[in-house]
Coordinates of C-alpha atoms in Angstrom, one line a residue:
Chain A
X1 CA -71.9 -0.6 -20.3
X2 CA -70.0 2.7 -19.5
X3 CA -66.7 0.7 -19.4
X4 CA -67.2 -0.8 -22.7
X5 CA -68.0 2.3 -24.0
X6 CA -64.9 3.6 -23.2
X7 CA -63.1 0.9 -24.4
X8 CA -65.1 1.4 -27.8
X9 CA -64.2 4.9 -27.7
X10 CA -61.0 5.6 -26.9
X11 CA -60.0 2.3 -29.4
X12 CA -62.0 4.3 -32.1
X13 CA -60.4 7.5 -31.1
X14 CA -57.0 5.9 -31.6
X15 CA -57.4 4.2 -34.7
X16 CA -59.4 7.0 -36.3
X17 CA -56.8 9.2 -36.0
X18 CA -53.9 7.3 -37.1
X19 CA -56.2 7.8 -40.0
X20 CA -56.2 11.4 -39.8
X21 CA -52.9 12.0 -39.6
X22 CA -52.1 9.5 -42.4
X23 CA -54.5 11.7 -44.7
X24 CA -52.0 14.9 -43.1
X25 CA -48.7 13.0 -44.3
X26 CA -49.9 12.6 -47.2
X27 CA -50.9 16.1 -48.3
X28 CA -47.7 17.4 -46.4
X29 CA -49.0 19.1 -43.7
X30 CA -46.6 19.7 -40.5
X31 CA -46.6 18.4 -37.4
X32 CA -49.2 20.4 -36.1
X33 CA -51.6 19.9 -38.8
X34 CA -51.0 16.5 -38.6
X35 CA -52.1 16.5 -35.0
X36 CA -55.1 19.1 -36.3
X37 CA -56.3 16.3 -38.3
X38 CA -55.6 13.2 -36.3
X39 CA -57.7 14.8 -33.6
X40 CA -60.6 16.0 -36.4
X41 CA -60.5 12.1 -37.3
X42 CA -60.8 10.5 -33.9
X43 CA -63.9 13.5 -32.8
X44 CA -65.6 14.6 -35.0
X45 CA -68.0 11.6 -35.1
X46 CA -68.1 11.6 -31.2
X47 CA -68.8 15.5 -30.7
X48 CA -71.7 15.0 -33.3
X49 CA -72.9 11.9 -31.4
X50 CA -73.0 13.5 -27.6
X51 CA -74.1 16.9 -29.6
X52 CA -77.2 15.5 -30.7
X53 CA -77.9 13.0 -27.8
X54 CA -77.2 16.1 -25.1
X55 CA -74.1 14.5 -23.6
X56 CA -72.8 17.5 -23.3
X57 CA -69.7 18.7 -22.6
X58 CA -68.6 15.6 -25.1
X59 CA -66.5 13.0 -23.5
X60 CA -63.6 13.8 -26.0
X61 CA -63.3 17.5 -25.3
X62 CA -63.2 17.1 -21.3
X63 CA -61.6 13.6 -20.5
X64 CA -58.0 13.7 -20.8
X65 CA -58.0 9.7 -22.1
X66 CA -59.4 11.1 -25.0
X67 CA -57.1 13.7 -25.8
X68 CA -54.1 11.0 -25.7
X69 CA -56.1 8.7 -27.5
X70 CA -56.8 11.7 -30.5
X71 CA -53.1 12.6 -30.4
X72 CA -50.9 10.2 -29.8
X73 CA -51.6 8.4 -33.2
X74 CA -50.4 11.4 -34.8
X75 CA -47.4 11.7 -32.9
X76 CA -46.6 8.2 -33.7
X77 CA -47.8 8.5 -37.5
X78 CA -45.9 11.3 -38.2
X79 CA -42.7 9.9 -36.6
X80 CA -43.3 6.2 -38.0
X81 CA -44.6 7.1 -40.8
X82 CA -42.3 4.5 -42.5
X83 CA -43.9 1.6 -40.7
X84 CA -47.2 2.7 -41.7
X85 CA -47.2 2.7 -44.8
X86 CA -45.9 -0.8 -45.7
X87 CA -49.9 -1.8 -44.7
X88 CA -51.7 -2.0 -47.6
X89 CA -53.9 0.9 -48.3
X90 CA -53.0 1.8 -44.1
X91 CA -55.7 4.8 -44.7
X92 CA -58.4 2.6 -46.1
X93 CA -57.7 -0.1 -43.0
X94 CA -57.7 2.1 -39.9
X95 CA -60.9 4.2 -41.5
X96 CA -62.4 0.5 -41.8
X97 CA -61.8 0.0 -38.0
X98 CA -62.9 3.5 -36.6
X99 CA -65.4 3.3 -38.5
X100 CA -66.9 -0.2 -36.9
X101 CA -66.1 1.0 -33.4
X102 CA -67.8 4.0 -34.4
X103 CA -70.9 2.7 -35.4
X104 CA -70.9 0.3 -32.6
X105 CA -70.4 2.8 -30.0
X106 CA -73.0 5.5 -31.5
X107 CA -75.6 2.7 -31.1
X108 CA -74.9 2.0 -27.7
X109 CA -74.8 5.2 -26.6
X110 CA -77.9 6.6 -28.1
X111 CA -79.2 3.3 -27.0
X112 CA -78.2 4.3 -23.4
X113 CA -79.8 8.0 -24.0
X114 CA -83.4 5.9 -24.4
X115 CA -83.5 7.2 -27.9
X116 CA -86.1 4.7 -30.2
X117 CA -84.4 1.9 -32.5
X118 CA -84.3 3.4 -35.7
X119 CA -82.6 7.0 -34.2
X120 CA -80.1 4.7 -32.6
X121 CA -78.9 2.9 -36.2
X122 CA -78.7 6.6 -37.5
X123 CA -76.5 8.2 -34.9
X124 CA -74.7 4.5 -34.9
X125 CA -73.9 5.5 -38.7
X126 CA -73.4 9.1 -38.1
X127 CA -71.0 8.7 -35.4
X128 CA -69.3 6.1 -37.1
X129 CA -68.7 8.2 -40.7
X130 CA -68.7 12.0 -39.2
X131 CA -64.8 11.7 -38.6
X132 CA -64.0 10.1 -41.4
X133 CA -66.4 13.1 -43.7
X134 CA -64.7 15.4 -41.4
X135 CA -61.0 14.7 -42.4
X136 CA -61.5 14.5 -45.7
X137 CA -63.3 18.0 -46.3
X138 CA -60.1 19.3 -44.3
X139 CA -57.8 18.1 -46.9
X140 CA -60.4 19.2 -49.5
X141 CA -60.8 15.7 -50.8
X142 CA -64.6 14.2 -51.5
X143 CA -65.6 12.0 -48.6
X144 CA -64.5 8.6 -48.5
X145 CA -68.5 8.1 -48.0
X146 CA -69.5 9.3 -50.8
X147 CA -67.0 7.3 -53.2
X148 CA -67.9 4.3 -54.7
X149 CA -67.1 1.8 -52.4
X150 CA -69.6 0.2 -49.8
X151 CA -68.8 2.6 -46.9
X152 CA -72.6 3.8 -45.1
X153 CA -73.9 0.6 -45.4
X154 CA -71.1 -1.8 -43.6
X155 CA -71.7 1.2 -40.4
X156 CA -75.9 0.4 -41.2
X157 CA -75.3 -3.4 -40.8
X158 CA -73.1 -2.9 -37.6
X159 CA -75.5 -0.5 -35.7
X160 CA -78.4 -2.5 -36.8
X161 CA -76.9 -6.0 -35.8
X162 CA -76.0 -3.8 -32.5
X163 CA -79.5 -2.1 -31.9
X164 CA -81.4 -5.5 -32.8
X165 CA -79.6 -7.4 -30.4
X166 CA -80.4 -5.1 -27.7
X167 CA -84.0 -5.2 -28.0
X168 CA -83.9 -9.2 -27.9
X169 CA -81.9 -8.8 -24.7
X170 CA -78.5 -10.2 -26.0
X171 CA -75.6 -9.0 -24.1
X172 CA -74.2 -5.4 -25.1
X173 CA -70.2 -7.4 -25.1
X174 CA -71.3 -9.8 -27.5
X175 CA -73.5 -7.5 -29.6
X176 CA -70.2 -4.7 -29.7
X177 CA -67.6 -7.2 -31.1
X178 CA -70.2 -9.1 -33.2
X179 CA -71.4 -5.8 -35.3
X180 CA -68.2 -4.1 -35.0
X181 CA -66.7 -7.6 -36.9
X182 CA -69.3 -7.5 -39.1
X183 CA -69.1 -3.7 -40.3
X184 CA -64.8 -4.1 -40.4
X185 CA -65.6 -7.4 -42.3
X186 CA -68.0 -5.8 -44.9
X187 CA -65.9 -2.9 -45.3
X188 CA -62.5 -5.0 -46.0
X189 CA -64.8 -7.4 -48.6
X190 CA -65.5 -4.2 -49.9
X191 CA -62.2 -2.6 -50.5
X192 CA -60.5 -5.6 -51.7
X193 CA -62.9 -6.8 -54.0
X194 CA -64.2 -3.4 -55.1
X195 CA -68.1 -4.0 -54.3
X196 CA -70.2 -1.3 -55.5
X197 CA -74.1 -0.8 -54.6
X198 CA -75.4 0.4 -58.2
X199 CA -74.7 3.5 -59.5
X200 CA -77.4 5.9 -61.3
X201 CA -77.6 5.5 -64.9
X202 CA -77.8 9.4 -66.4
X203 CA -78.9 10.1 -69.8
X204 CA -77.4 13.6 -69.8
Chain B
X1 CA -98.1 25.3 -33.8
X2 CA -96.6 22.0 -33.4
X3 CA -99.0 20.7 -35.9
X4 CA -97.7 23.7 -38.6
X5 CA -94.1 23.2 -37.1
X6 CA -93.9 19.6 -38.3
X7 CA -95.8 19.7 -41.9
X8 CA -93.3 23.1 -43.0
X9 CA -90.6 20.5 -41.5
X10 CA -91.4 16.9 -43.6
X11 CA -92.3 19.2 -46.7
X12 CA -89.0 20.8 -46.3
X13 CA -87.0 17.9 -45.5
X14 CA -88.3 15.8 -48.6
X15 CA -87.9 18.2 -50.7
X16 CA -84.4 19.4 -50.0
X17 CA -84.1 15.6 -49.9
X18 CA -84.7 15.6 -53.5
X19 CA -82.0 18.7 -53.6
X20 CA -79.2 16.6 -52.3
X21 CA -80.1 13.4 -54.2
X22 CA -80.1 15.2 -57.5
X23 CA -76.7 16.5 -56.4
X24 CA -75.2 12.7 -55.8
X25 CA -77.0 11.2 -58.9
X26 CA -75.0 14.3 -61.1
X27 CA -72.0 13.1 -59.1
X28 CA -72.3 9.9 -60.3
X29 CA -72.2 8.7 -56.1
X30 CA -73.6 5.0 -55.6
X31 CA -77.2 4.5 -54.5
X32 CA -76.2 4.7 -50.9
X33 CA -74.0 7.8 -51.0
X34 CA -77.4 9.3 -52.6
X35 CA -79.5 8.5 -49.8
X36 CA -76.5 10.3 -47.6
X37 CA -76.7 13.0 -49.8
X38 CA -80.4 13.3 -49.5
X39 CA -80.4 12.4 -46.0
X40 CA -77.6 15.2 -45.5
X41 CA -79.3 18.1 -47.4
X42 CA -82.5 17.5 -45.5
X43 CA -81.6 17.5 -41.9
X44 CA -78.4 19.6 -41.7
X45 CA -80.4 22.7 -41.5
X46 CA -82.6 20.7 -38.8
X47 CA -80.0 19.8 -37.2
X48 CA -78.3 22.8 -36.2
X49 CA -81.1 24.5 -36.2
X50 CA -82.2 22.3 -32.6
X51 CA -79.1 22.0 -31.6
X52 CA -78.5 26.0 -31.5
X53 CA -81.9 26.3 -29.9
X54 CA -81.4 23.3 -27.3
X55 CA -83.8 21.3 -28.9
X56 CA -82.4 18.3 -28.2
X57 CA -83.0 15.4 -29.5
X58 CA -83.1 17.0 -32.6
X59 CA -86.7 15.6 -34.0
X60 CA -84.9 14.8 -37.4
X61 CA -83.1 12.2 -35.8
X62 CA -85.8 10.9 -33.1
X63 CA -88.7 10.9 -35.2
X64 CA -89.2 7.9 -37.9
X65 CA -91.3 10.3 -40.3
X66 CA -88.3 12.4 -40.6
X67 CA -86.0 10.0 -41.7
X68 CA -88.6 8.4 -44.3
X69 CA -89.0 12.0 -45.2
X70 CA -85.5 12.2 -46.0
X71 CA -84.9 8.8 -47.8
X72 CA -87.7 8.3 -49.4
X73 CA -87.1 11.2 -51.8
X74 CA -83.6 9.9 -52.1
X75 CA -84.8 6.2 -53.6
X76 CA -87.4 8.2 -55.7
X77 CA -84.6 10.2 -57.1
X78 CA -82.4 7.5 -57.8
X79 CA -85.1 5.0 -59.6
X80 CA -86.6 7.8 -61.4
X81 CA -84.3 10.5 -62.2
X82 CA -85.2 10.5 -65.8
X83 CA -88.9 12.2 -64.8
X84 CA -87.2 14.5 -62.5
X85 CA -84.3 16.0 -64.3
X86 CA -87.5 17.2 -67.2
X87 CA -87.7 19.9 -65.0
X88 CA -86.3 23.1 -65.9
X89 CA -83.1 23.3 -63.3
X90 CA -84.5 20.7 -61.1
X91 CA -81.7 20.8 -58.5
X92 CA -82.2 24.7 -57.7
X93 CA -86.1 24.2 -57.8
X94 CA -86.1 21.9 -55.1
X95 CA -83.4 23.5 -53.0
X96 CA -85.4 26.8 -53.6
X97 CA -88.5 24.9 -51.7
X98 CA -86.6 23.6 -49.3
X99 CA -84.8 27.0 -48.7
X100 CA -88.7 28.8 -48.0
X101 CA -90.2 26.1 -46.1
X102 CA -87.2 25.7 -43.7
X103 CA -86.3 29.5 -43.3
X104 CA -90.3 29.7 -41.7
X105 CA -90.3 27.0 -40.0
X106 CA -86.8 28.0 -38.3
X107 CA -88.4 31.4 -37.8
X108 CA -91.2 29.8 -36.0
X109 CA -89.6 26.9 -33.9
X110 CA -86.8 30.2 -32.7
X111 CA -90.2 32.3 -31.5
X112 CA -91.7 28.9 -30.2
X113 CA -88.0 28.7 -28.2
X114 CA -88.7 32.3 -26.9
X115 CA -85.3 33.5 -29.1
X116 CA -85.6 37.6 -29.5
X117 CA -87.3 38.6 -33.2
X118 CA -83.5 39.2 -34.2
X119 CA -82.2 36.0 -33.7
X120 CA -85.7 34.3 -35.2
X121 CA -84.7 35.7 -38.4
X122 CA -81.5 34.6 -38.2
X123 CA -82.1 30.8 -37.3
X124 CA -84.6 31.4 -39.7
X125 CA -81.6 31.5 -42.4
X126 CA -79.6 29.6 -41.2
X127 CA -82.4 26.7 -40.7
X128 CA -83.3 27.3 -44.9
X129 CA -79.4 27.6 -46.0
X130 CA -77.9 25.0 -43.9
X131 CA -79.0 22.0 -46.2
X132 CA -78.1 23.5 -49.2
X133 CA -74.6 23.8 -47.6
X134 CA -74.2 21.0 -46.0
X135 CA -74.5 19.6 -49.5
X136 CA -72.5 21.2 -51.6
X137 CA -69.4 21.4 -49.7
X138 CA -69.9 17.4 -49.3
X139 CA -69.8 17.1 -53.5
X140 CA -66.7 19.5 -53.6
X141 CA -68.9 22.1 -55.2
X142 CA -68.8 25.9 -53.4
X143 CA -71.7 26.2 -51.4
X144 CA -74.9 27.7 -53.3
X145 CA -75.4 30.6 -50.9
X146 CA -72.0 32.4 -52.4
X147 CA -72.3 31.8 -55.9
X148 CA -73.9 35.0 -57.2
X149 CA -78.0 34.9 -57.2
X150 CA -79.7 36.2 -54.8
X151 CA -79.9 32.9 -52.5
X152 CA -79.7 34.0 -48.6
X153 CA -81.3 37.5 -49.3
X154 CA -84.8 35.1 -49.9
X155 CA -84.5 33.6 -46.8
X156 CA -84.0 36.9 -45.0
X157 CA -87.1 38.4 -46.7
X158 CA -89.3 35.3 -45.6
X159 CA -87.6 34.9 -41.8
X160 CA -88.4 38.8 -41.5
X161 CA -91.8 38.6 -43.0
X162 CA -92.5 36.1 -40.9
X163 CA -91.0 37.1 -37.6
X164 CA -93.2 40.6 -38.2
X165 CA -96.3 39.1 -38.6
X166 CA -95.7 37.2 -35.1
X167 CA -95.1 40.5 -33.4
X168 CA -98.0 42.4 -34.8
X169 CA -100.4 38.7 -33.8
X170 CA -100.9 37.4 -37.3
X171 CA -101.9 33.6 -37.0
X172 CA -99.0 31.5 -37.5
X173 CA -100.6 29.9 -40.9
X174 CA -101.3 32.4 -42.6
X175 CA -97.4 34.1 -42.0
X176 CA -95.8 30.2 -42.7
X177 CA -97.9 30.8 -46.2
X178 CA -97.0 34.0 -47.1
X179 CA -93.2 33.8 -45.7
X180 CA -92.8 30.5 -47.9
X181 CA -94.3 32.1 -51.0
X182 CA -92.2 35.6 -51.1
X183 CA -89.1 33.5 -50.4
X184 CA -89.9 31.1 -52.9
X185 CA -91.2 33.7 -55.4
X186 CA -88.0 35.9 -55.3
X187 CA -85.8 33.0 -55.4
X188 CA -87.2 31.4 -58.4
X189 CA -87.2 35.1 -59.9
X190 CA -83.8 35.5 -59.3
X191 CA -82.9 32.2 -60.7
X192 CA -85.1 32.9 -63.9
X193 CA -84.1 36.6 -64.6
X194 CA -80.7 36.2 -63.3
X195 CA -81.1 39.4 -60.3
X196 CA -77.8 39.8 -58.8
X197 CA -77.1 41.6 -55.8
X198 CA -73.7 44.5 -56.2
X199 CA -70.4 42.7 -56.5
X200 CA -67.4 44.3 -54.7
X201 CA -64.7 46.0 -57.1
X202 CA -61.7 44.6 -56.5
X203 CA -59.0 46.2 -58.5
X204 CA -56.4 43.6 -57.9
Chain C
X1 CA -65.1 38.0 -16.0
X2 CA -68.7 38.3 -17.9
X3 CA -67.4 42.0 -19.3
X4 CA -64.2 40.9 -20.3
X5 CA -65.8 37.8 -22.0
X6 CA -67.8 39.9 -24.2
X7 CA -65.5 42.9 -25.3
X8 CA -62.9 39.8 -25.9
X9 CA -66.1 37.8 -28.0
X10 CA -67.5 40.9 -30.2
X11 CA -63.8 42.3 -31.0
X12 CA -62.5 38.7 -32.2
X13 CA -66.0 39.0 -33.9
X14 CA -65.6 42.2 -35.6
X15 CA -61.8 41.3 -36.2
X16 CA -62.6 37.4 -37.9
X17 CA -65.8 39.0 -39.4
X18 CA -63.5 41.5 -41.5
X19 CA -61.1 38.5 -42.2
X20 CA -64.5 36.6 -44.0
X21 CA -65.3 39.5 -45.8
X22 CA -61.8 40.1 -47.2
X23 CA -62.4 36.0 -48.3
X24 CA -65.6 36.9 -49.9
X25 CA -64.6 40.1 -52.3
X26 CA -61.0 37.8 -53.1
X27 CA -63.6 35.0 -54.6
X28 CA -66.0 37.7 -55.9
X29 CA -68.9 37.2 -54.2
X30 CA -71.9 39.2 -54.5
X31 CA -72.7 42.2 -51.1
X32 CA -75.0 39.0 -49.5
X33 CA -72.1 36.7 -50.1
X34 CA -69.8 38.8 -48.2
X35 CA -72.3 39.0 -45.4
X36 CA -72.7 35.4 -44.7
X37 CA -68.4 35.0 -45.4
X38 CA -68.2 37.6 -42.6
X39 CA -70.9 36.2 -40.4
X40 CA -69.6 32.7 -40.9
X41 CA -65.8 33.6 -39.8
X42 CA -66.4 35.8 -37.1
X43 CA -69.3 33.1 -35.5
X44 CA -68.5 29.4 -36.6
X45 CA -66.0 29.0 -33.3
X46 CA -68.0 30.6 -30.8
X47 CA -71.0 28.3 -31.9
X48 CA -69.0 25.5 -31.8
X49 CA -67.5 26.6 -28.2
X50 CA -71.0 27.5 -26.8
X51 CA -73.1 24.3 -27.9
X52 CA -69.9 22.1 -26.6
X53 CA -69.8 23.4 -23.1
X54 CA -73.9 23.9 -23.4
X55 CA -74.1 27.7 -23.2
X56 CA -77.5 27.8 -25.3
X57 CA -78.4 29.3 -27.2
X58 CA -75.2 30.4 -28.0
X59 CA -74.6 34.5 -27.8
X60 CA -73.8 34.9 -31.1
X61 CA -77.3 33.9 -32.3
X62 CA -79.3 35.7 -29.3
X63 CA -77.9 39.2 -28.6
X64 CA -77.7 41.6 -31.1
X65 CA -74.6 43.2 -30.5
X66 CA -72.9 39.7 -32.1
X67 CA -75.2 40.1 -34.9
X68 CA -74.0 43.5 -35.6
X69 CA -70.4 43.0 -34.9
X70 CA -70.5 40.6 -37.4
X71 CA -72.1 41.7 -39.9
X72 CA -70.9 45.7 -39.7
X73 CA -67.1 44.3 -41.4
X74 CA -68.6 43.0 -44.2
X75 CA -70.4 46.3 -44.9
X76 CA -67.4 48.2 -44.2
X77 CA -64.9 45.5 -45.9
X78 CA -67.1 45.3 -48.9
X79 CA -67.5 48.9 -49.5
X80 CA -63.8 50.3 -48.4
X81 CA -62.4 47.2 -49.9
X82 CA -59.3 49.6 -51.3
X83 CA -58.7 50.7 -48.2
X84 CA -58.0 47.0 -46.7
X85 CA -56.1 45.7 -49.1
X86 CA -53.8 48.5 -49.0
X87 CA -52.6 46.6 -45.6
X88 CA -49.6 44.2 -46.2
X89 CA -51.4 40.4 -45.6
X90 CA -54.3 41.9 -44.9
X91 CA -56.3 38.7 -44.1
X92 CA -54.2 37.0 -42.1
X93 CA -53.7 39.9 -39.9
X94 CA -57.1 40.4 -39.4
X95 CA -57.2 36.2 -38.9
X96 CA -54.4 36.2 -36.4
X97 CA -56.0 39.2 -34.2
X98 CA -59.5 36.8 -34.8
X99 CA -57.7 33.6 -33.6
X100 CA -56.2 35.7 -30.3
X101 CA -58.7 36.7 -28.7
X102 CA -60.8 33.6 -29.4
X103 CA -58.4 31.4 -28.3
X104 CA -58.6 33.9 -25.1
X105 CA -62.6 34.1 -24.7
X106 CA -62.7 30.1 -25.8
X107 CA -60.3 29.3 -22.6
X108 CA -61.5 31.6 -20.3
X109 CA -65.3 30.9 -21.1
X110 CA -64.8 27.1 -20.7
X111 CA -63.0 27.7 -17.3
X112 CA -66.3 29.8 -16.4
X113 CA -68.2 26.7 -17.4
X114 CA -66.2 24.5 -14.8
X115 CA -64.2 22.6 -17.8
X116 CA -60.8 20.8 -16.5
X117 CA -57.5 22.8 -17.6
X118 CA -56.7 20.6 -20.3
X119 CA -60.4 21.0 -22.1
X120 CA -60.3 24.9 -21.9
X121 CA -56.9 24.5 -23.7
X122 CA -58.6 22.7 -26.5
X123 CA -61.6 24.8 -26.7
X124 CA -59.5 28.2 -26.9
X125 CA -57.8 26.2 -29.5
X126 CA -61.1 25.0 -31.3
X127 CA -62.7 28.3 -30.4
X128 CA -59.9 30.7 -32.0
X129 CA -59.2 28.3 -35.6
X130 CA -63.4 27.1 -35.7
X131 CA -63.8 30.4 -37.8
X132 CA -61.2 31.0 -39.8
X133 CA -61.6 27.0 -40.7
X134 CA -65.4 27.6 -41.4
X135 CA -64.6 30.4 -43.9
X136 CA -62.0 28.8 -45.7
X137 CA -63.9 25.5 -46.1
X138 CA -66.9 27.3 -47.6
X139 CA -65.2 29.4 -50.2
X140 CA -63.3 26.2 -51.2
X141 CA -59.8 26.7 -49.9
X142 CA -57.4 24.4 -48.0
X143 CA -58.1 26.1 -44.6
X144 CA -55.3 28.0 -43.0
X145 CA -54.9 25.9 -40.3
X146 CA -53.4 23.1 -42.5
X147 CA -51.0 25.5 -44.3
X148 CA -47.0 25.1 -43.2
X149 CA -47.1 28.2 -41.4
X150 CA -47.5 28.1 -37.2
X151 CA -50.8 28.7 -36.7
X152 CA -53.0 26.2 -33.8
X153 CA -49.4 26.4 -32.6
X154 CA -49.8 30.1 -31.5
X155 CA -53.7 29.6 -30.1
X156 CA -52.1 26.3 -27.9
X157 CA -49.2 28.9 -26.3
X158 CA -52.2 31.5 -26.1
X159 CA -54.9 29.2 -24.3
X160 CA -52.3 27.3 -22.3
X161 CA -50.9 30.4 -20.7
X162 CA -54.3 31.7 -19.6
X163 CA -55.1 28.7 -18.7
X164 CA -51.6 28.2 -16.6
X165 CA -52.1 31.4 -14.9
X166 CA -55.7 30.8 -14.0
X167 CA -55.2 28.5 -11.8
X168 CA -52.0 30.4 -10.0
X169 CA -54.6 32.8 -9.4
X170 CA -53.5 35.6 -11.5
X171 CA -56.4 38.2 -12.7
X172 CA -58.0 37.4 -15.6
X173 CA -57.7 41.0 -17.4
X174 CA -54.0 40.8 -17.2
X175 CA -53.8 36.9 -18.8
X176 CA -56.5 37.9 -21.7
X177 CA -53.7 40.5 -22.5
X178 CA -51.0 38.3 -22.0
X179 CA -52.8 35.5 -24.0
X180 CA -53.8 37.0 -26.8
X181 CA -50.5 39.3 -27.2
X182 CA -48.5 36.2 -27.1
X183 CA -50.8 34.4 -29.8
X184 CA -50.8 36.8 -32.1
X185 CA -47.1 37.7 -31.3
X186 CA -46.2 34.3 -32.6
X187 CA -48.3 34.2 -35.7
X188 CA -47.6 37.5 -37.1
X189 CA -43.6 36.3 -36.5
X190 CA -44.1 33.1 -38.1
X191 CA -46.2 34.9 -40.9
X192 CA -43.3 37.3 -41.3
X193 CA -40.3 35.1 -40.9
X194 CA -42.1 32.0 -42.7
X195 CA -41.4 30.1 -39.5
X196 CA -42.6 26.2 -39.6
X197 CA -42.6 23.6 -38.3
X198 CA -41.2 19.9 -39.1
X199 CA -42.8 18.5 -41.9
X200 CA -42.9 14.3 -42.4
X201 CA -40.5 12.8 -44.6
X202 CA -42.7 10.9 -47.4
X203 CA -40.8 8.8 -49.5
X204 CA -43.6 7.6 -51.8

């Protein structure tokens, strides 16, 4: 369990803040704010996450994995930047992925902390969409979560897939890369063929 | 206590729930970014609120009745926003509950936590402001609390009230009532009759 | 150590609290408004630094002498606001002093709390920009820390020498000096000279 964790983790970390320091190219920071915001990306979820669940001091802050893991994609964003960006929407993708190893890992964790079902959906969503909210109030943009795209609710289908798995007993491999697939394949549906949950109809 | 604790909490989180759900449906977010928004604005304040005090799980994310608390206001909102926005300023009504009822109840949980009468008030603040924060800086808007009625000053006349009954042995009730009320009754009159605190001169 | 922790603590708090307050009369906030700017600067990063390495409840909150120290600044900024201003940049002075000697009480604190070298870099880093990030974000600004100018730059060279000399056994007075000198040495330069660093080529 603690070694697929990890693996969740520090895979997160990574892809969460090429995504970070994407959002930094793109608004022309410099190096170092690219770095700033690579690492806000890949933590912000996890600090929340071992915050709330007591894990305290977090994983991220006082394991050096996690401080390559955070950095090195912007480093190698920031340098490559080139590569990058022949991806299609690049931002969009690794968000999509951090955000489904994310949720998966936030689960399992607060599923390892003995905290009840429903808690461990929540913190499975919060971990997965606090670094994503996180970078984008840096860069002063409006959270990718809040824009009209199905975002919360691919991160609610992989923690709950996650969560209820565990409770039937299913092994915690199997349940990781089956709701992690299932909250990357919602969000990807989502962004390419622009689903939208409804949106309030105002008479104003 | 606990009893009084948790009623000032769920009364607080629904209807700061309502807060941040009016917010989303005015920014035209999708039914799931309102129930983040709702969900947001009602447990923020919570949130840090436990964590600060090493409460820890915070009970906004271990207990179900807080997260139905916090959702339930935010389907309500979205399905029926035509009844709610008849109200006269509906968004800083609601926030202006949920600003009382969670400035005494972080007053009381910070005396329950053995905190010094100083820092009661404070949490007490921060516990009532935090949602309303939390909320506005995640729709782009500047935070309520600096905009230029009297918003925090509210908080810091119920915290106090509330922190000096305690002292002088007042039952806990009775201070959560009257705390909650003068909050409530001089932020709704500084809403109404537009009070404003002094505003620096800046000859610039 | 404990001494030298809190005259480093309430002077960065005094310092970052006038740096908020400055932020508040520039976006003409009401007397209250100014308060919570100055509280917010000078206390967002040691919160963030004492619930991350589990010193709760954080100082800031439960002694008085933090309360005060932040709130005295915005009294004093509000009401000799001409007096400030007559100071060339004075916000970012009062920021880079801040960010010095947080970046200094975030390493040496974290050290205290058994944290390995590399985390107390990173949390005199998060400790010294937490505020001045905090106070920017809530008065709707693109905070400082993303700006071209060198900035988590100067709180890496500050942390990572009292860090370095820490563990050559040099006395902790001398590197707090030497730490914060050399932080704020390098900001005020690169305010000054406009130093910065690479930014990424984006050919979009």
């Amino acid at each position: 369990m603690t070694l697929l964790l990890e693996v969740l983790d520090l895979t997160g970390t990574f892809v969460f803040g090429i995504s970070g320091a994407i959002a930094g190219v793109r608004h022309k920071v410099d190096l170092f704010g690219v770095l700033v915001l690579s690492f806000a990306a890949a933590n912000a979820g996890g600090i929340m996450r071992d915050l709330i669940i007591g894990s305290i001091p977090p994983a991220t802050i006082s394991q050096w994995q996690y401080i390559v893991a955070a950095l090195l994609p912007g480093l190698l964003t920031f340098y490559f930047y080139p590569v990058v960006k022949k991806l299609n929407h690049p931002l969009l993708i690794f968000d999509a992925a951090g955000l489904s190893l994310f949720a998966v890992s936030g689960s399992l964790k607060a599923l390892e902390f003995h905290l009840n079902p429903l808690a461990a959906v929540l913190l499975g969503i919060l971990t997965g969409v606090g670094g994503g909210v996180t970078r984008d109030i840096l860069v002063g943009e409006v959270p990718v979560i809040l824009r009209t795209d199905i975002y919360a609710v691919a991160a609610l289908a992989g923690s709950s897939l996650v969560v209820g798995g565990y409770f039937l007993g299913l092994p915690s491999v199997a349940l990781a890369v089956m709701g992690g697939a299932l909250c990357f394949f919602i969000r990807i549906m989502a962004i390419h063929y622009h689903w939208r949950l409804p949106i309030p109809k105002v008479h104003e």
